[in-house]
Amino acid sequence: MAEIQPQQQTTLISKTFPIKPKLKAKPRTQSQTPESKYWSSFKLTQITNLISSIPSVSFSPSAPHVFAAAHSASLSFYSPLSLSDPDVAASSSISFSDVVSSLSFRHDGLLLAAANLSGLVQVFDVKTRTPLRRLRSHTRPVHFVRYPVLDKLHLVSGGDDAIVKYWDVAGESVVLDLVGHKDYVRCGDCSPVSGDMFVTGSYDHTVKVWDVRVENSRSVLEVNHGKPVEDVIYLPSGGLIATAGGNSVKIWDLIGGGRMVYCMESHNKTVTSICVGRVGRESGDESMQYRILSVGLDGYMKVFDYAKMKVTHSKRFPAPLMSVAFSLDCMTRVIGAANGTIFAGRRKKKEETVENEVRNILGFSSIAEPERRVLKPTYFRYFQRGQSEKPSEGDYLVMKTKKVKLAEHDKLLKKFRHREALVSALGGKNPENVVAVMEELVARKKLKKSVANLDHEELGLLLMFLQKHATMPRYSSLLMSLTEKVIEMRADDIRASDTLKGQIRNLKRSINEEIRIQQSLQEIQGIIAPLLRITGRR
């Protein structure tokens, strides 16, 4: 009775408390942020019919915001409305005598200035594509030209002669020669709040702020980026500038005396171009927020929120990127690549927004629904959410690690079924797995026993594997010694089977061929070594 009583008690407990199987929790991936969704909403269109790198792209300030792209000795114009077509073609183009390096629209969109590597700056009528002015004073290639934002009569240009020139467009003459840079001047931008101030960047690592009202024609402020400056822009406030050079983008406070505010080092290679883009939401707190868009030779486009000092979006392109521009209506983004491809992105308005606009025009606007109160941790309903509740932006997600799926031979090794693990690996097509299993069996001192227990078919698989891979340098140290042991241990079985004899003959033939090749290589080495020794003495 004393032996039966514990058994009954154990049975009673197992019935009273059944063990339920554990349910596997579904892994939850982190959702995109609203910022990332916004920049991902631009539908990508590739324009691939260009023949060279795209060093400069620019949008017209006036609607419908046509953009121009410089490639080789040509300047092509594209309409953003045509990006929905499968084959995007240029609406018109302008040919030059040399490679076009930079272009700039006037703030009214009627004129366009373009510079080329011959040192010539030309002004065109945008509608008729007629050249109006030819400005020639630079002695070296010109790499940037800009129209001041609040000025229709002047231009700013800079080039490899390290001179910044302030032009009178109407008179085709130079008003000021601004000397101060010690290397190539490759970029510049004009102040959005003053028509008399602009900034230039050079390969001498410096960025200089100029004011044409200063009598001695010297820069009023200078900052050192630390690397050759590839691009510089004014931020919309006019008191900050952003510089790009090396793999970093730096923000400087001009009002604070040129103090560096932040340094973003998110790119892996040189940052080639930057621009300012506005988040184009129709309403909300983020409708008037600005971002810095940067592109580089690593093929990445980065979106930087300089208010929060963090990168909010990143996108990879299949080529090194050379230029970037963003339209004023926040609907089009254009990126020029080094392989002659333009990656243009066009954002479509939602159909609901269009319908609401039509209803508002007709006077049938719907009554706005009351906003639902946001759940907070202080509310009781916050803790009653189910598993189907999607995480919000501020929630902390606990991600479950994925279980590693083991191969069949790994499962057999864990169960100490060594012969079956070796046969399973031989049945696969990956020689690395077979060698790995053999090395594990050597460590466990079970390889000889596993080979001894193989039947005729399994031994045939092993001999076939040795025939194919025994002479490979990666596996020869292990497989050649294993071949000797197999022939020694299973000699009687091999003599009794014609199939195994044939495999042994093939194995011998492949080993003899490898020996012949090695002998030929040694003979060649013996011929070349004295010649190299004689050449080294001379």
Phi, psi and omega in degrees: 000325181292335180274334183278329187298314177298327179293319178294320181295320178296321179294322180294319180293320181295330178280327184283324182238081179290146179270121181269142178292144179282134178272137180283125179284139180285132178293138183249117180275146182287130183282162179289149176282159177303324179297315180293323178297322180297313182286338176280349182282354178283116180286122187280133175230131181257131175251109191246009184269020177263162193249352183208185182298155181251089184284342184207137172225149183206146178259147173286135180292341182261149179297146005274025175060059174295144177244149180243146181230133178265128177212124182055229180261031182226160177228117185249142179249138181228145175264131178298334180290341181271001182288343177283344179287148179294323179246098181278129180236152179290138178288327176197171181208160178232134180259146180236170179274346180214178184293131179279131184249333184204155178210157182205132174274146170287156189295343175267356177077008183270331182238156179224131176253137181223141179240149178230176186282358174275356181093007183262138173244126181238150178243131184238152168277124187294323184288313185264351183059028181270132176289128183256322183222147175236113184253109182234114175210335178291140179265351180230174180303142178262131184245351174208145175216138182219143169269130172301145186295321186252024185221132179258351191250355185232162177224155174236134180217158178206152184207197185286353175276005177064021180243135174259128184244138176250114192258147164262106188294317183298319182269359181053043183224161179270125178277315182220139168253112184261110184251133180180330178283149182252004180211186183305135172266115189247350184202165179184166179203156181254148184293138178281353183244350180215132179280355183257357184240143176206168184229145180226150178236147186225167176284359173275015176076001185253153173237126184244140175258128184245149174226117184292348179278348178285133189288321186277004177058035176256159179290145181270344180203147180218136175232154182248115180284333181095347178218162174305129187276121180267330181202151177214140180220152169277140171276157191304333181289336182087349180261352180236148172231155176239134180239146180235130178188143188065221178255024185230153171238125184242145179247131185238143178262108181287323180293327179277014176089021179087028180281135178283127182271317183202153177232118179257120179240065183264340181275154178266338180229188186298133173278121187262332184203148176222156175206171179254133176232142180259138176291114190269045175282146185288331183209171178104175182290336185264010184288336182243024180270144183251151178229156174259122177260126180234144176230154183213180181288348176281359178083008182258143166251127181245140175250121186244123175270102184279358171279320178262355179057054177205156176277122184260344181202148179216140180218137182260137176241155187277027180199156173298139185255141186243334185206157181210146178209153183225133185285157182289335178274006176061027183249342186225139176231132184233133179230129178260135185251166182284342180267013178085018180253139174254122176261099182258132178242129181239127181263131180262143174285146179292148180297327180297321179296319178295317179296320179295322177296319178296318179296321179295323179294319182280351179088016180250041182290140183276156179285132182291135178284146179295141181289139180283137182293132181286136180288137177237157179298345179276352180270147178291323182294341179297324182271358179261010181290145180271181180290339180280355180292130180279143181288145176270181187293326184268359182284149176261119184266131175261105185273134179272130180290140180285138180285134181287129180272118183276147175285168184297319181291330176293321178296319180292324177294324178293333179268005179063030175262081193289314181298316180294325178294319179294319179294321179297319178292321178295331179286342177280182183249008183253109181293334179296322178295320181296314180295323178296319178295318178299318179295323177294321178292326175295318179297326179273357181060043181235005183290315180297318180295321179294319179293323181292332182269001180288140174277185186296316180294317180292324175295325176297321176298318180295316179295323179295320178295318179295325179296322185280324193239358183293331182269000179286134184301329183292327187245357190296325183298323179274314189287329179292318176293325177293324179298316178298318180293322180295314180295322180291317185282322186249035183295318181296318179295324181291320179294329184278351184237126177292326180296316180292326176298317179297321178293325177294321178296316178297321179296318179296321181296317180292324179291319177297322179295321178293322178296320179296319179295318180295323178293321177296320179294323177294322177296318179295320179296322178295331179282319187281326186301313178297323179297318178294324179293320178294319180295323179293327179291323180290000000 
